[in-house]
Tab-separated table of N, CA and C in Angstrom:
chain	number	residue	atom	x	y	z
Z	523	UNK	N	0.834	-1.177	0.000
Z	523	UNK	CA	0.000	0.000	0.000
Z	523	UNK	C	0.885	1.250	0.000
Z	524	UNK	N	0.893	2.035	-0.849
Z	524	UNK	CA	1.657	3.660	-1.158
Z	524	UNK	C	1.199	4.596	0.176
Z	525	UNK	N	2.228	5.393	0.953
Z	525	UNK	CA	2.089	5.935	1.979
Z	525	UNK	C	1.078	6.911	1.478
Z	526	UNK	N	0.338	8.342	1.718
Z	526	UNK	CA	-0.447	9.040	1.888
Z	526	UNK	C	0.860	10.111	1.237
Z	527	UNK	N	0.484	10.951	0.323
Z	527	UNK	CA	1.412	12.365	-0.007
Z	527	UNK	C	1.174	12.851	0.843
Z	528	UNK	N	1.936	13.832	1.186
Z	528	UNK	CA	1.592	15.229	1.894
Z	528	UNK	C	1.755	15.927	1.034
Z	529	UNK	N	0.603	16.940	1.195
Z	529	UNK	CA	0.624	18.335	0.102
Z	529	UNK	C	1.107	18.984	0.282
Z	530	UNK	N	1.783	19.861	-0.802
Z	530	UNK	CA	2.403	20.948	-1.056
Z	530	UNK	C	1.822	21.979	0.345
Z	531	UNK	N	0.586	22.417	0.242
Z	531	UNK	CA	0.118	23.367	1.293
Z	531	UNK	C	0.687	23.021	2.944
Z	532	UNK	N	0.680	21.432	3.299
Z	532	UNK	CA	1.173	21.352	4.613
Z	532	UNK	C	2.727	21.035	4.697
Z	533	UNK	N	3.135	20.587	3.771
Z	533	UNK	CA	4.609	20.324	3.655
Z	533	UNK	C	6.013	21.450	3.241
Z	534	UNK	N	5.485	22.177	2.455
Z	534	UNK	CA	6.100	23.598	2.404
Z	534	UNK	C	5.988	24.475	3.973
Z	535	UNK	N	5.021	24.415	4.597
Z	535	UNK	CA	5.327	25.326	5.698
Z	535	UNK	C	6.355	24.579	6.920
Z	536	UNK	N	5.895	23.545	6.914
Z	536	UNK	CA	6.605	22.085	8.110
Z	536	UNK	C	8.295	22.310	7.790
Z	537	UNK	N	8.756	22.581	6.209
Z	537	UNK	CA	9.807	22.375	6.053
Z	537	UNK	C	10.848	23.828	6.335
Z	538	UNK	N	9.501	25.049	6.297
Z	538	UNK	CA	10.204	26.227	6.527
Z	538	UNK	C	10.393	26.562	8.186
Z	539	UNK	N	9.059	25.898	9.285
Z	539	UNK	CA	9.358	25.853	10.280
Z	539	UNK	C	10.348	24.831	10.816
Z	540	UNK	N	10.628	23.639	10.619
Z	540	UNK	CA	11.714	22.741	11.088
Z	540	UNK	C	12.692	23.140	10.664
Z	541	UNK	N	13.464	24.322	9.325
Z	541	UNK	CA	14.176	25.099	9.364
Z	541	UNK	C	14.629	26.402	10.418
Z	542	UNK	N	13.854	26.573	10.596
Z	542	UNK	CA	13.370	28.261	11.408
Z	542	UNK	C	14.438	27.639	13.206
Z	543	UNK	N	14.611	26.443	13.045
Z	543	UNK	CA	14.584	25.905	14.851
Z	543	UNK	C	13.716	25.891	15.561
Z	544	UNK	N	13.286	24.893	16.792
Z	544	UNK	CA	12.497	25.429	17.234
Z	544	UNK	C	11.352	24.831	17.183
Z	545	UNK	N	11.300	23.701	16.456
Z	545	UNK	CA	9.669	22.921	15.449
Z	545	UNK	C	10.183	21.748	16.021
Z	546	UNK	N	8.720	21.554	16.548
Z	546	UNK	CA	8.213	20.094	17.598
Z	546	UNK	C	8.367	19.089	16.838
Z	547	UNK	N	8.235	17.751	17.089
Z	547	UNK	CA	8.797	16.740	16.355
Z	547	UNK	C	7.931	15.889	15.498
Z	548	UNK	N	7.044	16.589	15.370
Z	548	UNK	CA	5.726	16.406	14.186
Z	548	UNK	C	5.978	17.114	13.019
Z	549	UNK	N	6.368	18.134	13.802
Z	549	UNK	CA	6.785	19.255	12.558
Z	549	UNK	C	7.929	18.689	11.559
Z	550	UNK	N	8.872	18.336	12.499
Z	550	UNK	CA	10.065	18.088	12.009
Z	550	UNK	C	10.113	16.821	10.995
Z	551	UNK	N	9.197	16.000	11.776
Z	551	UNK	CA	9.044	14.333	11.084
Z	551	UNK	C	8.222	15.111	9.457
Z	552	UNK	N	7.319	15.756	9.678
Z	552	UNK	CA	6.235	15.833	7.967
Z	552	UNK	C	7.887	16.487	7.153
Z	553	UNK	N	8.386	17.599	7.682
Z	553	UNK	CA	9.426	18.149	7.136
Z	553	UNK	C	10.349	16.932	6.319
Z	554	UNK	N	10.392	16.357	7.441
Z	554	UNK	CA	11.909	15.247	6.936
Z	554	UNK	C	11.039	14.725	5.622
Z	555	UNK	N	10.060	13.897	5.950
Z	555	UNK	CA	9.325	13.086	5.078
Z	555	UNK	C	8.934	13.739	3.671
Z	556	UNK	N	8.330	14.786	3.708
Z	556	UNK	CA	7.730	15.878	2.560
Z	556	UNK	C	9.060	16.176	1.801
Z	557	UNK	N	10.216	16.612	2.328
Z	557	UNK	CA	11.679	16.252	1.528
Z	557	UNK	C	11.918	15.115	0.716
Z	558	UNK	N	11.658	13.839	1.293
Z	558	UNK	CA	11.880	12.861	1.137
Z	558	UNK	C	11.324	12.003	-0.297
Z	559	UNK	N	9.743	12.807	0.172
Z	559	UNK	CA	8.757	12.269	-1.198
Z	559	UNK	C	8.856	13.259	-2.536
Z	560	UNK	N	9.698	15.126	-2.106
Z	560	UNK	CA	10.032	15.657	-3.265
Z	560	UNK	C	11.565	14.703	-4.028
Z	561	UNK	N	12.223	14.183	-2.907
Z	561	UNK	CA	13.311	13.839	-3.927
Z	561	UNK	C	13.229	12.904	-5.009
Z	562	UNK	N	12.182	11.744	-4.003
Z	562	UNK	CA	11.893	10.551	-4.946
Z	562	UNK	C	10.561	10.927	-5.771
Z	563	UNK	N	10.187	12.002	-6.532
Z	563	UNK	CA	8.968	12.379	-7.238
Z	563	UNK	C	10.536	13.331	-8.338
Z	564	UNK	N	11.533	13.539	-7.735
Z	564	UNK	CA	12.283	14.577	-8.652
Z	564	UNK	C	13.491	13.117	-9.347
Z	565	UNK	N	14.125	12.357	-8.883
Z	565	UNK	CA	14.727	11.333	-9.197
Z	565	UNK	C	14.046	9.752	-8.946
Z	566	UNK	N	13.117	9.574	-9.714
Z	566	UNK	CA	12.271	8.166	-9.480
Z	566	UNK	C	13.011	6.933	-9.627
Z	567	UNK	N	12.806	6.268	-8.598
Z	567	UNK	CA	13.484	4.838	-8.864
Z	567	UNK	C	14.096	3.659	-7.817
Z	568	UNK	N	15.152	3.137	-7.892
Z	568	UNK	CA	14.851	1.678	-6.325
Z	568	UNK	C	16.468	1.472	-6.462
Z	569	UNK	N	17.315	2.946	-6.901
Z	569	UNK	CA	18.964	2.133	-7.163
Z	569	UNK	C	19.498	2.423	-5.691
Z	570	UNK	N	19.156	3.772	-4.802
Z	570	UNK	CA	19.578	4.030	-4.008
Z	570	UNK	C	18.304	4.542	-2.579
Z	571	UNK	N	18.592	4.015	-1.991
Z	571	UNK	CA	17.485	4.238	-0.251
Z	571	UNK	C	18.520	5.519	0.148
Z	572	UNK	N	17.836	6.631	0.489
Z	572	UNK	CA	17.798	7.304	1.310
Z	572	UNK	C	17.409	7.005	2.961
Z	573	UNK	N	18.190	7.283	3.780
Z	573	UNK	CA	17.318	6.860	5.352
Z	573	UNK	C	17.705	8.189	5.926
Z	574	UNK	N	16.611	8.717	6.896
Z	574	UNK	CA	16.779	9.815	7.956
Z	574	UNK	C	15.877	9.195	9.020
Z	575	UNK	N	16.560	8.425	9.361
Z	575	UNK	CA	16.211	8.049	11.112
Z	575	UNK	C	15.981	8.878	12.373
Z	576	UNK	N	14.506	9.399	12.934
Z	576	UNK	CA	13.980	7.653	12.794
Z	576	UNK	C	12.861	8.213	11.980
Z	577	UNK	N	12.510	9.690	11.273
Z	577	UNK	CA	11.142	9.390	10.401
Z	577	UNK	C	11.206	9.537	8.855
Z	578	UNK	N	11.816	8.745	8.466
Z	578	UNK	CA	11.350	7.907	7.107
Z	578	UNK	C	12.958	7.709	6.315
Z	579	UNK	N	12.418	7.201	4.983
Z	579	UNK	CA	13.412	6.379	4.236
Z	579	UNK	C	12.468	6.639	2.481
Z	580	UNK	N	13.484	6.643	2.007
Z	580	UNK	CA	12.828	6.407	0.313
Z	580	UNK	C	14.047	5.815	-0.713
Z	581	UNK	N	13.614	5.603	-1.676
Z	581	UNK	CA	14.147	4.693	-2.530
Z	581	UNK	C	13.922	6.031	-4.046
Z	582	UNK	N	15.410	6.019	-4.566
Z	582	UNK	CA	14.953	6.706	-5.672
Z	582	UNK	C	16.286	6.702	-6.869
Z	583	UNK	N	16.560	7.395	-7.566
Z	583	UNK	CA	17.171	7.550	-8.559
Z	583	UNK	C	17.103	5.895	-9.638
Z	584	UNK	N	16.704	6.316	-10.963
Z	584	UNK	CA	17.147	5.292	-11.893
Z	584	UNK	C	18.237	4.216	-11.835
Z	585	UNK	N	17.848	3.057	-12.279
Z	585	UNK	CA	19.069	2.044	-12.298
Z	585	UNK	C	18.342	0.852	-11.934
Z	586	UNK	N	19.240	-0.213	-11.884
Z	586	UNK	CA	18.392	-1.408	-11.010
Z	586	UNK	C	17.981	-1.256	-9.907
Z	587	UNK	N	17.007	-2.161	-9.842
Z	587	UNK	CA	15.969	-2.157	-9.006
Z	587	UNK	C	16.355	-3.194	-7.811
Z	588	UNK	N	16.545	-2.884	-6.415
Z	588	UNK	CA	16.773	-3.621	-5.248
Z	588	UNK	C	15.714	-3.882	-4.699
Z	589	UNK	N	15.169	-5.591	-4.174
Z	589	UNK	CA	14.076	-5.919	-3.739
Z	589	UNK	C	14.246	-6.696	-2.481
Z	590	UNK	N	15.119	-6.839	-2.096
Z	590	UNK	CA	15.794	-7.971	-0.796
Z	590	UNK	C	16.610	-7.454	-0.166
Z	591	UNK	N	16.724	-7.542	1.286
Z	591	UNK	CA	18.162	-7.539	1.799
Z	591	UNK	C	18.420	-5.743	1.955
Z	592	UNK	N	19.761	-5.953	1.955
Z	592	UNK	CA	20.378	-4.173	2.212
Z	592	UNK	C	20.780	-4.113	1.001
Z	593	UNK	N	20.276	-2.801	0.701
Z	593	UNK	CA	20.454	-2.258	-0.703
Z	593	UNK	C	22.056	-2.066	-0.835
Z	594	UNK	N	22.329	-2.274	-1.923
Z	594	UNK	CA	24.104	-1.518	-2.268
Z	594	UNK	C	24.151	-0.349	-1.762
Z	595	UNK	N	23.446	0.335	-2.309
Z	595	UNK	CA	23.653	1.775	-2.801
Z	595	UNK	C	22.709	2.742	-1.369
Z	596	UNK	N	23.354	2.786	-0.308
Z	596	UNK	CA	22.457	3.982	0.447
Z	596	UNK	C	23.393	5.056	1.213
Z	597	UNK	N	22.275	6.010	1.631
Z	597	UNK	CA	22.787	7.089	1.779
Z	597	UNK	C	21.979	7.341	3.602
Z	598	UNK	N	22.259	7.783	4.508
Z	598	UNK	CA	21.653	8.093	5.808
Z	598	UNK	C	22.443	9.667	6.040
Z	599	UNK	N	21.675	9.893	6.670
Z	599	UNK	CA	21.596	10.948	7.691
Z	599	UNK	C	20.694	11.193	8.918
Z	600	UNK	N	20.955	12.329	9.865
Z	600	UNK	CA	20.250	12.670	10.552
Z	600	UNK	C	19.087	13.603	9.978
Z	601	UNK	N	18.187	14.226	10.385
Z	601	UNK	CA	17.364	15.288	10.207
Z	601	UNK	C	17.453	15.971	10.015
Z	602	UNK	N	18.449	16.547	11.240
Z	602	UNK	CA	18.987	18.294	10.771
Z	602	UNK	C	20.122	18.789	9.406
Z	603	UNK	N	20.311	17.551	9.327
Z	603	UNK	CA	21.466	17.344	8.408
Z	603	UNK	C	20.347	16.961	6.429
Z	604	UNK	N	19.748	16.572	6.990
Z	604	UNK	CA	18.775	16.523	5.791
Z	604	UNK	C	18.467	17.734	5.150
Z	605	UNK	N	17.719	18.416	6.624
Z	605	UNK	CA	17.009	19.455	6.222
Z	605	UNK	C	18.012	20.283	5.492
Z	606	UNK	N	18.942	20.266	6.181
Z	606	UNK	CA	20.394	21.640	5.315
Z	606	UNK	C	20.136	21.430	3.619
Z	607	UNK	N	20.483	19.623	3.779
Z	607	UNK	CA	20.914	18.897	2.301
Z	607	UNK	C	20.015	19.597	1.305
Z	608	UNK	N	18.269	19.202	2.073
Z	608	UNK	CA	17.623	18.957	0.712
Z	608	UNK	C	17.100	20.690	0.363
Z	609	UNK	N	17.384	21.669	1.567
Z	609	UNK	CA	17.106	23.251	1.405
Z	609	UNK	C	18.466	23.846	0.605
Z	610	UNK	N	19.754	23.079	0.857
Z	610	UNK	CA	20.905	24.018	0.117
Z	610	UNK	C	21.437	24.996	0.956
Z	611	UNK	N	21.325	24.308	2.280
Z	611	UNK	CA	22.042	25.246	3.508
Z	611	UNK	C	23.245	24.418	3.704
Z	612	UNK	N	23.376	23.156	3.090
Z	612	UNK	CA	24.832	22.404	3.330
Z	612	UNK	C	25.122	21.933	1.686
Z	613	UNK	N	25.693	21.736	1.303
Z	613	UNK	CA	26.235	21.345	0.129
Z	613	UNK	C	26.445	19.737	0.229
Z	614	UNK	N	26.453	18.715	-0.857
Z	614	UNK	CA	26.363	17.252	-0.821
Z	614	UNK	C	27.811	17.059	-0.238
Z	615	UNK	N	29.114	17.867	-1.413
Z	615	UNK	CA	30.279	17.673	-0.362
Z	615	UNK	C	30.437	17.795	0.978
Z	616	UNK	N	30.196	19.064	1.868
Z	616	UNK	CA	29.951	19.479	2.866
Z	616	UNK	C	29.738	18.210	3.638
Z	617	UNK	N	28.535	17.920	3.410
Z	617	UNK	CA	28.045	16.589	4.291
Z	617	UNK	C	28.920	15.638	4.125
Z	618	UNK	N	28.984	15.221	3.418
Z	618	UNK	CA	30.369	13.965	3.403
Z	618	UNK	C	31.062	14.378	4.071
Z	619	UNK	N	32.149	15.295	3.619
Z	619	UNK	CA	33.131	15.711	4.450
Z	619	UNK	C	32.925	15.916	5.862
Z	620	UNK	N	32.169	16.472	6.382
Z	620	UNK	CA	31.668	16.545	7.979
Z	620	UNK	C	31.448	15.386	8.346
Z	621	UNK	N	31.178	14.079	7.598
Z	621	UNK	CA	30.751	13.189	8.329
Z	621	UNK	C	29.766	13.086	8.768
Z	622	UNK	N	28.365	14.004	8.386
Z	622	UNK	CA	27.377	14.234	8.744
Z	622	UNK	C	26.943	13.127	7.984
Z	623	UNK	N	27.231	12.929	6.762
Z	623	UNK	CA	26.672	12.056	5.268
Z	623	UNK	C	26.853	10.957	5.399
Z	624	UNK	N	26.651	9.911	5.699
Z	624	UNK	CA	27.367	8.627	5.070
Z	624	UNK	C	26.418	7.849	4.167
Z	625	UNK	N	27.652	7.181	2.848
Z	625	UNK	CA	26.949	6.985	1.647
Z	625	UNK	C	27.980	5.966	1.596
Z	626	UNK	N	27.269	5.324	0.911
Z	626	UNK	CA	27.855	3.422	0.529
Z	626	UNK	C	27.568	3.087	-0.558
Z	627	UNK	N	28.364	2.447	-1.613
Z	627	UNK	CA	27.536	2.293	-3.291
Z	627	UNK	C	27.900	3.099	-3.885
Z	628	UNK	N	28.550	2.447	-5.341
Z	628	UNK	CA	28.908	3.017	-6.381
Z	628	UNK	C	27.769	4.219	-6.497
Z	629	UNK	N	26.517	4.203	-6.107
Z	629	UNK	CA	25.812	5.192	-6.799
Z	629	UNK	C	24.996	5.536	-6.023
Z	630	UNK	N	25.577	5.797	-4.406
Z	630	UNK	CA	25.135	6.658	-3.618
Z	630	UNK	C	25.439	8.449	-3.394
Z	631	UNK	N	24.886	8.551	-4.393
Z	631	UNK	CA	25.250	9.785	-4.441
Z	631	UNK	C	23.898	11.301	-4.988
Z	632	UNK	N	23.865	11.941	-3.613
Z	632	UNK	CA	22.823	12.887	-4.539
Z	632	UNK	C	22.633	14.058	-4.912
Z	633	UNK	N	24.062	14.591	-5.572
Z	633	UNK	CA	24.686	15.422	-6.468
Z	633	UNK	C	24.431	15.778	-7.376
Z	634	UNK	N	23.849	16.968	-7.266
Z	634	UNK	CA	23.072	17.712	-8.669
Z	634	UNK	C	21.625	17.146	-8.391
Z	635	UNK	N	21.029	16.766	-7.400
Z	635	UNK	CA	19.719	16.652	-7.173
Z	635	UNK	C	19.105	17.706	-6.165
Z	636	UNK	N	20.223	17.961	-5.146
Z	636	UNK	CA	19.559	19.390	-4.186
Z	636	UNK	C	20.175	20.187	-4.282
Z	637	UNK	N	20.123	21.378	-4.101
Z	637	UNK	CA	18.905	21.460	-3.079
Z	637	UNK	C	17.423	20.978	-4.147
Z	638	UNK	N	16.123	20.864	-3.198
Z	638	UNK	CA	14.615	20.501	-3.786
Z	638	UNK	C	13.866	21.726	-3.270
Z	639	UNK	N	13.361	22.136	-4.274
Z	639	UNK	CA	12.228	23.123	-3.944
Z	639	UNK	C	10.563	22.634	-3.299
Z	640	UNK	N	10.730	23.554	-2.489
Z	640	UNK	CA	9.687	23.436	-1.781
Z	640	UNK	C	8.574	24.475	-1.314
């Protein structure tokens, strides 16, 4: 069963307040998530999982398709570290380099995909 979208109308504000600091952890969770479903609606596909623990995970960019097991190709972060990623307050290098990023797989990588408008 396909999770529920969140709309543009509640997910654009969630992502400007869990920016702002300060945003309760409802806020923060639609934020993370509403990121999550612009990336995989902007790069569709099952080559690489995204995870931001602990509210949510997606699967996206073209390529083969992973159905079992731990994917090759993933990428995690925290939240706050998301939020930077997918607004363009941290740069994809940035995160790596800080160690904020960690990415595994030839084709964990999501460079030239953010920042995502929101």
């Amino acid at each position: 069963m396909a999770r529920a979208k969140i709309p543009d109308s509640e997910g654009g504000p969630a992502v400007r307040a869990a920016l702002a600091e300060g945003a309760d952890r409802n806020t923060t969770a639609t934020a993370v998530r509403y990121l999550l479903q612009l990336l995989a609606e902007r790069a569709p596909g099952n080559t690489v999982e995204v995870r931001v623990p602990p509210f949510g995970a997606t699967q996206c960019i073209p390529g083969p398709r992973h159905t079992r097991g731990t994917p090759p190709n993933v990428i995690e972060t925290d939240p706050r570290t998301w939020l930077a990623l997918a607004s363009g307050a941290l740069s994809w290098d940035e995160g790596l380099a800080s160690g904020a990023v960690h990415a595994s797989g030839q084709r964990a990588s999501l460079e030239g995909l953010l920042p995502l408008r929101y």
